[in-house]
XYZ file of C-alpha atoms in Angstrom:
674
model
C -98.796 128.580 14.277
C -102.151 126.822 15.265
C -102.943 126.082 18.269
C -103.513 122.082 18.305
C -106.250 120.845 19.617
C -107.134 117.587 20.396
C -111.388 116.152 20.164
C -112.316 112.837 21.856
C -115.228 111.432 21.341
C -115.464 109.240 24.158
C -118.656 106.323 23.277
C -120.217 103.771 26.179
C -122.509 101.813 27.496
C -122.971 99.189 29.761
C -123.543 95.400 27.538
C -127.209 96.263 26.877
C -130.367 97.083 24.524
C -129.906 100.634 25.469
C -127.307 100.581 23.536
C -129.707 100.228 20.287
C -131.587 103.501 21.857
C -128.025 105.410 22.119
C -127.087 104.061 18.577
C -130.779 105.563 17.271
C -130.668 109.303 19.898
C -127.357 109.808 19.920
C -124.333 107.759 17.656
C -125.249 107.467 14.541
C -126.097 111.773 14.184
C -123.303 112.178 16.260
C -120.014 110.367 13.750
C -122.440 110.944 10.435
C -121.739 114.823 11.735
C -118.164 114.208 12.036
C -117.784 112.064 8.803
C -119.406 115.280 7.167
C -116.206 117.327 8.240
C -113.298 115.211 6.701
C -110.620 117.672 7.728
C -111.066 117.481 10.768
C -109.118 115.395 12.708
C -111.160 113.053 15.567
C -110.154 110.931 18.340
C -112.710 107.945 19.376
C -112.534 105.807 22.364
C -115.141 102.956 22.492
C -116.117 100.952 25.738
C -115.943 96.950 25.138
C -119.542 96.552 26.458
C -120.795 99.380 24.058
C -118.717 97.717 21.203
C -120.277 94.076 21.994
C -123.640 94.775 21.865
C -123.141 97.264 19.099
C -122.545 93.923 17.183
C -126.147 92.612 17.896
C -128.247 95.633 17.954
C -126.879 97.657 15.983
C -123.850 97.808 14.380
C -124.249 100.441 11.691
C -122.533 103.524 14.694
C -119.400 100.337 13.762
C -119.373 100.494 10.301
C -118.663 104.768 10.498
C -115.902 103.946 13.327
C -114.739 101.882 10.370
C -114.840 104.195 7.629
C -113.210 107.218 9.453
C -110.709 104.936 10.566
C -109.889 104.418 6.463
C -110.070 107.194 6.471
C -107.302 108.181 8.455
C -110.056 110.664 9.999
C -110.553 108.962 13.266
C -108.361 107.516 15.316
C -108.842 105.279 18.178
C -108.135 105.297 22.373
C -107.756 102.102 24.507
C -108.822 102.023 28.124
C -110.703 99.149 29.681
C -113.146 96.908 28.393
C -116.357 97.443 31.357
C -114.593 101.225 31.663
C -113.622 100.781 35.594
C -112.246 103.575 37.533
C -108.706 101.741 38.008
C -107.604 104.127 41.011
C -110.798 101.432 42.440
C -110.002 98.786 40.926
C -107.293 96.266 41.747
C -104.743 96.329 39.434
C -104.633 92.781 38.543
C -108.322 93.344 37.319
C -107.283 96.987 35.732
C -104.629 94.287 33.451
C -107.322 91.913 32.407
C -109.253 94.372 31.503
C -107.088 96.684 29.472
C -105.574 93.108 27.934
C -109.394 92.815 26.775
C -110.188 96.137 25.833
C -107.382 95.660 23.476
C -108.070 92.755 22.127
C -111.892 93.470 21.566
C -110.723 97.036 19.488
C -108.024 95.200 17.142
C -111.281 92.909 16.883
C -113.669 95.209 15.731
C -111.380 97.812 14.172
C -107.905 95.825 12.929
C -106.326 98.749 15.049
C -103.850 98.533 17.898
C -104.173 102.459 20.102
C -101.204 104.400 21.767
C -103.550 106.985 23.821
C -104.597 105.713 26.923
C -108.910 107.137 28.173
C -108.256 107.135 31.878
C -112.046 106.419 32.845
C -114.140 108.895 34.877
C -110.231 110.994 34.630
C -109.338 109.455 38.944
C -105.293 110.068 38.817
C -103.102 108.134 41.195
C -98.927 107.834 39.742
C -99.697 103.931 40.124
C -101.358 104.198 37.248
C -98.335 105.299 34.937
C -96.035 101.050 34.072
C -100.534 99.777 34.461
C -100.421 101.961 30.871
C -97.027 101.619 30.249
C -96.960 98.100 30.048
C -100.120 97.336 27.976
C -98.278 98.981 25.772
C -99.949 102.936 26.233
C -97.315 105.649 25.583
C -100.243 108.980 26.020
C -102.841 109.993 28.230
C -105.049 112.770 28.922
C -104.864 114.522 32.955
C -107.694 116.824 34.116
C -105.959 120.185 34.374
C -106.882 121.331 37.674
C -105.106 118.208 38.692
C -101.614 118.695 36.413
C -102.061 122.429 37.383
C -100.784 121.306 41.030
C -98.136 119.527 39.695
C -96.663 122.908 38.872
C -98.729 122.997 35.098
C -99.211 127.086 33.822
C -100.796 125.822 31.083
C -102.274 123.490 29.234
C -99.118 121.941 27.195
C -98.829 118.586 26.719
C -95.941 116.906 29.588
C -94.442 113.964 30.750
C -94.510 111.729 33.783
C -92.318 108.714 35.782
C -93.036 105.964 37.336
C -90.435 103.424 37.552
C -88.461 102.772 34.666
C -91.731 103.993 32.566
C -92.578 106.822 30.935
C -96.163 108.465 29.543
C -97.220 111.727 28.076
C -99.064 113.474 29.214
C -102.641 116.166 27.466
C -103.896 118.498 29.682
C -107.939 117.569 29.629
C -109.329 121.029 29.179
C -112.166 121.269 31.142
C -113.228 124.726 31.042
C -113.532 124.158 26.531
C -115.569 120.972 27.748
C -117.621 123.289 29.279
C -117.950 126.111 26.764
C -118.184 123.589 23.439
C -120.686 122.019 25.350
C -122.566 125.415 25.349
C -121.417 125.139 21.367
C -123.388 122.059 20.920
C -126.406 122.188 22.823
C -127.966 125.353 22.261
C -125.936 127.249 19.496
C -124.219 129.851 21.691
C -120.542 129.459 20.167
C -118.610 132.392 21.205
C -116.958 131.292 24.630
C -115.649 128.550 23.042
C -114.068 130.461 20.550
C -112.796 132.916 22.699
C -111.127 130.637 24.545
C -109.880 128.914 22.089
C -108.523 132.067 20.310
C -106.787 133.026 22.949
C -104.756 130.423 23.667
C -104.243 130.471 19.929
C -102.877 134.515 20.146
C -100.035 133.457 22.923
C -96.642 133.036 21.222
C -96.002 129.629 22.442
C -99.923 128.203 20.470
C -97.784 125.862 18.747
C -96.452 123.686 21.830
C -99.923 124.049 23.533
C -102.492 121.516 23.294
C -106.258 121.703 25.047
C -107.994 119.019 24.320
C -111.969 118.569 24.388
C -113.090 115.537 25.760
C -116.678 114.675 26.588
C -119.128 111.836 26.764
C -120.525 111.340 23.051
C -123.427 110.989 24.953
C -123.932 114.322 25.648
C -124.385 114.465 21.537
C -127.888 114.072 21.598
C -128.328 111.052 24.420
C -128.611 112.958 27.309
C -130.283 116.014 25.564
C -132.747 113.304 24.465
C -133.592 111.190 27.440
C -134.480 115.036 28.802
C -137.141 115.710 26.133
C -134.488 117.767 23.785
C -134.328 116.828 19.864
C -130.812 115.277 18.671
C -131.193 116.272 15.332
C -130.911 119.978 16.730
C -127.867 118.994 18.682
C -126.347 117.674 15.853
C -127.085 120.309 13.503
C -125.314 123.551 16.454
C -122.530 121.101 16.545
C -122.418 120.173 12.765
C -122.243 124.378 12.234
C -119.900 124.924 15.598
C -117.213 121.691 13.669
C -118.058 124.156 10.019
C -116.892 127.215 11.519
C -113.495 125.494 13.284
C -112.312 124.822 9.644
C -112.797 128.349 8.385
C -110.707 129.812 11.775
C -107.028 129.429 9.941
C -105.279 129.829 13.882
C -107.137 126.609 15.350
C -105.926 123.176 14.353
C -107.543 119.752 15.467
C -104.683 116.609 15.543
C -105.384 112.628 16.545
C -103.558 112.787 20.493
C -100.267 110.984 18.258
C -100.271 114.238 17.027
C -99.708 116.402 20.388
C -96.603 118.352 20.409
C -93.898 117.203 22.447
C -93.847 117.722 25.600
C -93.223 121.381 27.686
C -91.143 119.710 30.514
C -92.135 116.706 33.441
C -94.457 116.951 36.288
C -93.153 113.782 38.654
C -95.219 113.447 40.373
C -98.969 114.327 39.478
C -101.022 114.120 42.421
C -104.116 111.919 42.982
C -106.819 113.684 41.591
C -110.352 112.761 40.933
C -112.877 113.603 37.827
C -114.168 117.610 38.318
C -117.770 115.808 37.125
C -118.123 113.801 39.695
C -116.875 116.203 42.437
C -119.354 118.390 41.328
C -122.580 115.680 41.223
C -122.158 114.906 44.698
C -121.870 118.367 45.392
C -125.623 119.013 43.944
C -128.432 117.140 44.570
C -129.989 117.833 41.250
C -126.682 116.634 38.745
C -126.808 113.430 36.871
C -125.620 110.187 39.132
C -125.965 112.230 42.138
C -125.181 110.199 45.624
C -126.153 112.024 48.753
C -123.539 112.035 52.062
C -120.228 112.056 50.003
C -117.806 115.384 50.003
C -116.412 114.669 46.759
C -115.060 111.691 44.687
C -112.424 110.324 47.327
C -114.645 110.420 50.862
C -117.395 108.195 48.098
C -114.530 105.692 47.380
C -113.270 105.342 50.763
C -116.977 104.881 52.220
C -119.521 103.723 49.600
C -121.008 100.507 51.380
C -121.401 99.265 47.826
C -117.895 100.149 47.106
C -117.032 97.795 49.500
C -119.241 95.059 49.275
C -118.370 94.188 45.774
C -114.461 94.923 46.154
C -114.915 91.557 48.804
C -117.393 90.082 45.833
C -114.729 90.774 43.605
C -111.788 89.251 45.255
C -113.182 85.658 45.814
C -114.505 86.001 42.321
C -110.383 86.573 40.801
C -109.603 84.324 43.425
C -111.636 81.336 41.594
C -110.461 82.532 38.359
C -106.971 82.679 39.229
C -107.463 79.017 40.904
C -108.194 77.879 37.309
C -106.157 74.839 35.762
C -103.920 75.295 33.227
C -103.302 72.465 32.364
C -106.552 70.795 30.471
C -106.896 71.187 26.229
C -109.362 73.718 27.300
C -108.215 75.322 29.758
C -107.046 78.869 27.702
C -110.490 78.693 26.601
C -112.502 78.366 29.592
C -110.280 81.603 31.388
C -110.916 83.546 28.481
C -115.062 82.871 28.602
C -114.398 83.706 32.870
C -112.210 86.834 32.532
C -114.401 88.109 29.383
C -117.440 87.571 31.558
C -116.170 88.844 34.874
C -114.509 92.115 33.873
C -118.038 92.586 31.826
C -119.731 93.107 35.040
C -117.661 95.440 36.708
C -118.745 97.953 34.379
C -118.293 101.378 35.835
C -117.112 100.127 38.725
C -115.679 102.882 41.376
C -118.183 105.548 39.285
C -120.965 107.229 41.412
C -124.317 107.131 40.800
C -124.507 104.106 39.500
C -124.238 99.580 40.683
C -125.052 98.499 43.850
C -126.446 95.572 45.221
C -129.331 93.881 43.598
C -127.973 95.055 40.115
C -127.148 92.876 37.394
C -124.583 94.510 36.197
C -122.071 93.977 38.863
C -124.274 90.953 40.233
C -123.258 89.330 37.529
C -120.048 89.034 38.308
C -120.680 86.323 39.353
C -121.493 83.908 36.899
C -117.891 84.017 35.861
C -117.688 80.901 38.903
C -119.407 79.304 36.398
C -117.021 78.793 34.174
C -114.630 78.556 36.373
C -116.218 75.428 37.650
C -116.725 73.700 34.334
C -112.565 74.260 34.165
C -111.823 72.762 37.307
C -114.308 69.547 36.541
C -112.443 68.768 33.266
C -110.148 67.513 35.076
C -112.025 64.706 36.684
C -112.212 61.823 34.840
C -115.710 59.572 34.256
C -119.285 60.280 34.535
C -121.329 62.348 37.667
C -123.897 64.315 39.371
C -122.506 66.736 41.859
C -124.436 69.134 43.850
C -122.999 73.073 44.275
C -123.765 76.749 44.249
C -121.447 77.107 41.278
C -122.224 80.272 40.096
C -122.265 82.114 43.278
C -126.105 83.438 44.075
C -127.193 82.074 46.745
C -129.155 78.304 44.959
C -126.989 75.020 44.732
C -127.616 74.119 41.251
C -126.753 70.508 40.433
C -123.826 69.487 37.613
C -124.088 66.884 35.240
C -121.375 64.880 33.174
C -120.897 62.199 30.981
C -116.711 62.816 30.788
C -116.483 64.809 28.303
C -119.630 67.186 28.528
C -121.164 69.712 31.655
C -124.382 70.628 32.048
C -125.412 73.251 35.306
C -129.466 72.895 36.247
C -130.645 75.044 38.784
C -134.046 73.709 40.364
C -135.939 76.995 39.134
C -137.360 75.690 36.493
C -135.600 72.241 36.048
C -133.198 74.283 33.079
C -130.742 73.849 31.963
C -128.619 77.141 32.516
C -125.083 75.819 31.301
C -124.153 73.693 28.771
C -119.652 73.198 28.399
C -117.251 70.662 26.306
C -115.097 69.858 28.794
C -112.075 69.547 26.668
C -112.490 72.227 24.140
C -114.017 74.450 26.285
C -116.067 75.198 24.102
C -119.893 77.071 25.469
C -123.517 76.625 23.801
C -125.475 77.117 26.559
C -125.649 80.163 29.220
C -125.241 83.368 27.664
C -124.137 85.286 30.863
C -122.981 88.775 29.119
C -125.995 90.322 28.739
C -127.550 93.125 31.174
C -131.366 92.728 30.959
C -133.121 95.353 32.760
C -135.076 94.640 36.415
C -133.299 93.513 39.596
C -130.918 90.987 40.415
C -133.177 87.692 42.481
C -130.268 85.464 41.529
C -128.277 83.507 38.610
C -130.309 80.557 38.321
C -134.115 82.932 38.586
C -135.988 82.186 35.237
C -135.812 86.549 34.126
C -138.905 88.326 35.376
C -138.398 91.674 32.722
C -141.601 94.355 32.262
C -142.373 96.436 28.780
C -140.029 99.538 28.455
C -141.054 102.387 26.702
C -137.808 103.812 25.472
C -140.104 106.754 23.440
C -139.982 107.433 20.270
C -136.454 108.148 18.197
C -135.482 109.745 15.992
C -136.331 109.341 12.406
C -133.409 110.180 11.232
C -129.571 110.695 11.494
C -129.967 114.392 10.187
C -128.773 117.484 11.500
C -132.184 119.493 11.236
C -133.271 122.627 12.923
C -136.077 121.904 15.462
C -139.114 124.660 14.297
C -141.232 123.795 18.200
C -138.898 125.471 20.534
C -139.161 126.888 24.046
C -137.815 129.336 25.560
C -135.508 127.927 29.891
C -133.999 130.095 32.298
C -131.162 128.681 33.680
C -130.320 125.727 34.786
C -132.447 124.635 31.775
C -133.170 120.985 31.691
C -129.528 120.032 29.979
C -127.577 123.018 32.603
C -127.465 120.100 35.026
C -124.689 119.454 33.372
C -122.928 122.419 32.683
C -121.457 124.427 36.275
C -123.535 127.977 36.061
C -120.430 129.946 35.610
C -121.516 129.234 32.087
C -123.884 131.417 31.794
C -123.238 134.572 33.549
C -122.115 136.389 30.411
C -124.968 134.886 28.121
C -127.898 136.280 27.483
C -131.112 134.905 29.125
C -133.148 132.493 28.579
C -132.445 130.797 26.221
C -133.805 128.121 23.035
C -134.571 124.880 23.294
C -135.093 122.259 20.827
C -138.119 120.555 22.339
C -139.499 116.921 20.234
C -142.737 114.961 20.476
C -144.140 114.027 23.878
C -145.816 111.137 22.042
C -143.898 108.602 24.925
C -144.296 105.977 21.121
C -145.193 102.135 23.022
C -143.871 99.908 25.373
C -142.524 97.081 23.887
C -140.695 94.052 25.640
C -136.800 94.403 25.244
C -134.872 91.537 23.891
C -134.840 88.333 26.637
C -132.119 86.599 27.576
C -130.799 83.995 30.046
C -133.972 82.200 30.126
C -131.626 79.091 29.148
C -132.374 75.582 27.386
C -135.513 73.571 28.328
C -138.165 76.598 30.524
C -141.320 74.948 31.019
C -144.638 77.285 30.120
C -148.009 75.537 31.292
C -151.430 76.726 30.347
C -153.603 74.570 31.950
C -157.114 73.767 30.278
C -158.450 75.322 33.821
C -156.787 78.434 32.979
C -155.915 80.841 30.689
C -152.696 82.184 31.620
C -149.841 80.758 31.417
C -147.320 79.681 33.611
C -143.662 80.822 32.952
C -141.475 77.767 34.962
C -140.175 80.538 37.824
C -140.639 78.120 40.932
C -138.591 76.680 42.984
C -138.398 72.935 41.860
C -138.620 69.294 44.167
C -136.182 66.933 42.379
C -133.809 63.645 43.087
C -130.681 63.056 42.143
C -130.649 60.029 39.112
C -127.826 57.415 37.947
C -126.161 60.183 35.450
C -129.277 63.050 35.604
C -131.611 64.612 37.854
C -135.115 64.630 38.046
C -137.216 67.865 38.689
C -141.255 66.715 40.143
C -143.655 69.811 39.317
C -147.507 69.692 40.678
C -149.101 72.141 38.450
C -151.780 71.520 39.668
C -153.476 68.877 42.741
C -153.663 66.099 39.937
C -151.569 67.092 37.185
C -147.814 66.785 37.896
C -144.630 67.723 34.791
C -141.466 65.051 35.348
C -138.164 65.943 33.855
C -135.508 64.177 33.593
C -131.771 65.861 32.241
C -128.841 63.945 31.241
C -126.724 62.726 28.448
C -127.225 60.424 26.547
C -124.782 59.070 23.223
C -123.385 63.054 23.754
C -126.426 64.278 22.975
C -128.877 66.905 25.503
C -131.794 65.769 26.784
C -134.843 66.191 29.022
C -137.077 63.467 29.331
C -140.894 64.452 30.255
C -142.930 62.106 31.859
C -146.747 63.886 32.079
C -148.904 62.546 34.633
C -152.872 62.852 35.286
C -153.938 62.119 38.692
C -157.378 62.447 38.120
C -160.172 60.574 36.921
C -161.418 62.057 34.411
C -159.562 63.303 31.209
C -157.211 67.073 31.769
C -155.527 69.045 28.652
C -152.473 71.081 28.765
C -150.470 72.988 26.123
C -146.523 73.185 26.954
C -144.554 75.066 25.275
C -141.101 74.603 25.612
C -138.234 76.955 25.098
C -134.598 76.389 24.822
C -132.052 79.586 24.429
C -129.173 77.897 21.965
C -125.298 80.438 21.502
C -122.975 77.626 20.634
C -120.045 78.623 20.416
C -120.619 81.448 22.832
C -117.541 83.685 23.164
C -117.655 84.007 19.264
C -121.157 85.074 19.226
C -120.272 87.604 21.533
C -117.235 88.634 19.279
C -118.772 88.507 15.881
C -121.915 89.850 17.031
C -125.926 89.266 14.587
C -124.575 88.081 12.168
C -122.595 84.488 14.127
C -126.496 82.758 14.758
C -128.337 81.530 12.239
C -132.056 79.236 12.409
C -131.536 75.830 10.212
C -133.300 73.298 9.676
C -132.784 69.724 8.389
C -134.730 68.870 4.708
C -137.892 66.838 6.934
C -138.110 69.760 8.442
C -138.133 68.257 11.797
C -135.105 69.253 13.470
C -135.015 72.730 13.397
C -131.380 74.654 14.478
C -129.483 77.447 15.018
C -125.705 77.342 14.004
C -122.823 79.335 14.358
C -122.145 81.405 11.083
C -118.304 81.003 11.908
C -117.225 77.706 13.702
C -120.432 75.717 12.053
C -121.616 74.392 15.309
C -125.109 73.720 14.956
C -127.729 73.031 17.532
C -130.357 70.513 16.197
C -133.869 70.389 18.322
C -135.200 66.463 17.885
C -138.076 65.816 19.699
C -139.940 62.742 20.502
C -142.827 63.716 19.860
C -144.790 66.085 17.228
C -145.192 69.281 17.598
C -147.816 72.203 17.375
C -146.020 74.504 16.771
C -141.754 76.176 16.213
C -140.931 79.384 17.456
C -138.070 81.084 16.436
C -137.393 84.171 18.582
C -133.971 86.239 17.752
C -132.933 87.214 21.696
C -129.869 88.829 22.809
C -126.560 87.132 21.991
C -128.438 83.740 21.223
C -131.758 82.311 19.190
C -134.353 80.353 21.147
C -136.408 77.895 19.035
C -139.541 77.216 20.885
C -141.471 73.981 20.948
C -145.490 73.534 21.540
C -147.152 70.296 22.587
C -151.056 70.240 23.303
C -151.721 67.440 25.675
C -154.761 65.418 26.392
C -153.927 62.823 28.952
C -156.856 59.672 29.559
C -158.251 59.463 33.544
C -154.935 58.389 35.646
C -152.643 58.200 32.869
C -148.966 59.374 32.183
C -147.581 60.817 28.691
C -143.356 60.320 27.602
C -141.725 62.033 25.213
C -138.143 63.847 24.943
C -136.078 66.268 23.396
C -132.599 65.947 22.707
C -130.365 68.826 21.355
C -127.772 66.731 19.315
C -124.301 69.366 18.442
C -122.750 68.912 15.364
C -119.776 68.697 14.380
C -119.364 66.816 17.982
C -115.282 67.508 18.671
């Protein structure tokens, strides 16, 4: 009987535009190579954050996965939505992460996985009930951890906790490195020697050594280090062709793993070999100084301690959300998604930390929870509260059925909710922008990004441009030194063009609504809405005052009028001479936001009325539309695709006579209005 070998590729990125780069430099090419070998079975894990990011920036990898699933070639694994390490996280959070990921997988692919990818391979026996109660019956554990439990080879085992039981497949660390050597350098001898030795055993059909690796290893890691991804895909393609010709080997889905050869209960606590190795090698990716191993990092890391406390506070706010209002369930789902998305890779070395947007923006879940709380109140109100935990007070304005959360940073509207249904129309809190976190209310400042020249196509192709390198090589930092001992040296590395490409602005997000950019007649530079403005409370609203110069002021009152979100502008010239300015006002719109995240770029479209004077954004799934109206004629209309939102901008050229003022209103109207 052939040796059964599961191959698993683990796809993962944050809710970040870098998913587009990963798609071009890795995912498309890798998936096309796998699909080119339809006789081979592969296992795929893809994180929820990556699914949602790709749905907006590059859905093609998702389509390739769907094709493989329909053909029966791929099998999906479940995990946590944002790849937080279970060992390091609160188990209430873990359960919500697992539930959310299962829901996202079903939404995206229509499947319910039964095998669980244990994030970063850190094991504790108390995870067994957590996985089993979520509907999983199988997981992977690294070989060095299983050997300490008594395993004598890469068999499958059962392990138990309470009344729960899981099938455990051996995650073969040695096989992982040897297959990577084949895919990166075309050196496949070690991988086949390893597999053939196992296949030659009389009990080969009872063995199940699993190759489990980040999908990014098959293109992105090399591309980031100057290697041509097409070369990696070509080597992988050749390796898979050779696998097909091996009669003693059979690639399988985890659902077809052989029956267990015994029970290992308990399996001792263990950490990923790669993290332990990285902490001892200063040149290794994700290295952090000062820790002996991952358990030392877990026990002493200041960032883990800080965010454990932060997450405790946010969790308590979510758990206290009211459950008796009509929109309670929608608010709860939105708060949980926001919270879970910003626990990305929590517990892992080399990621996250203070002022990292990917973790800090978990605080935005508190704003959603606050909206659910005020939904219990009756009537209109205007209150001051730091409702998103960013250290700056916001002003909350409600007409009894709707809520807007405003910030004095630029006098913008951060969020807009329907308190009866839980719908969200403004906010867009999920994308993770490049740059340092300064607070949810702050206007985001981003710089152009140069991601280099991406591959022109997805074809596996040998490169003519190669350089010879001695170990560890630019890729060797991912490999243990022992892999080189039997190899002839140096090795050839396919290098890509060094042309860095052009720096471009990343997709924007979180600019929010009624963001005022001002250009004065004495200035050429446009001034963004970044500064903290004076404000005063009004009946049913709030007014922000922006001092444009010694002579010019801009007052803006934000309120609800007959269900519309209204910004009333008053421009004043205190000078004795005529003054002019240009005012550009943008509004980032995401009607029925949870559906935008769920369905991606196709969920939103620009619309306009027949007269052309009410540009808007429509959710194509729910038909909810936000139309922008103005009592003043504009000189230019801007339509910009942002990250998980569409932005409308109106430009006004204003000339103010001596000691005069001009007033106008911008109005956001939503239809249908529930």
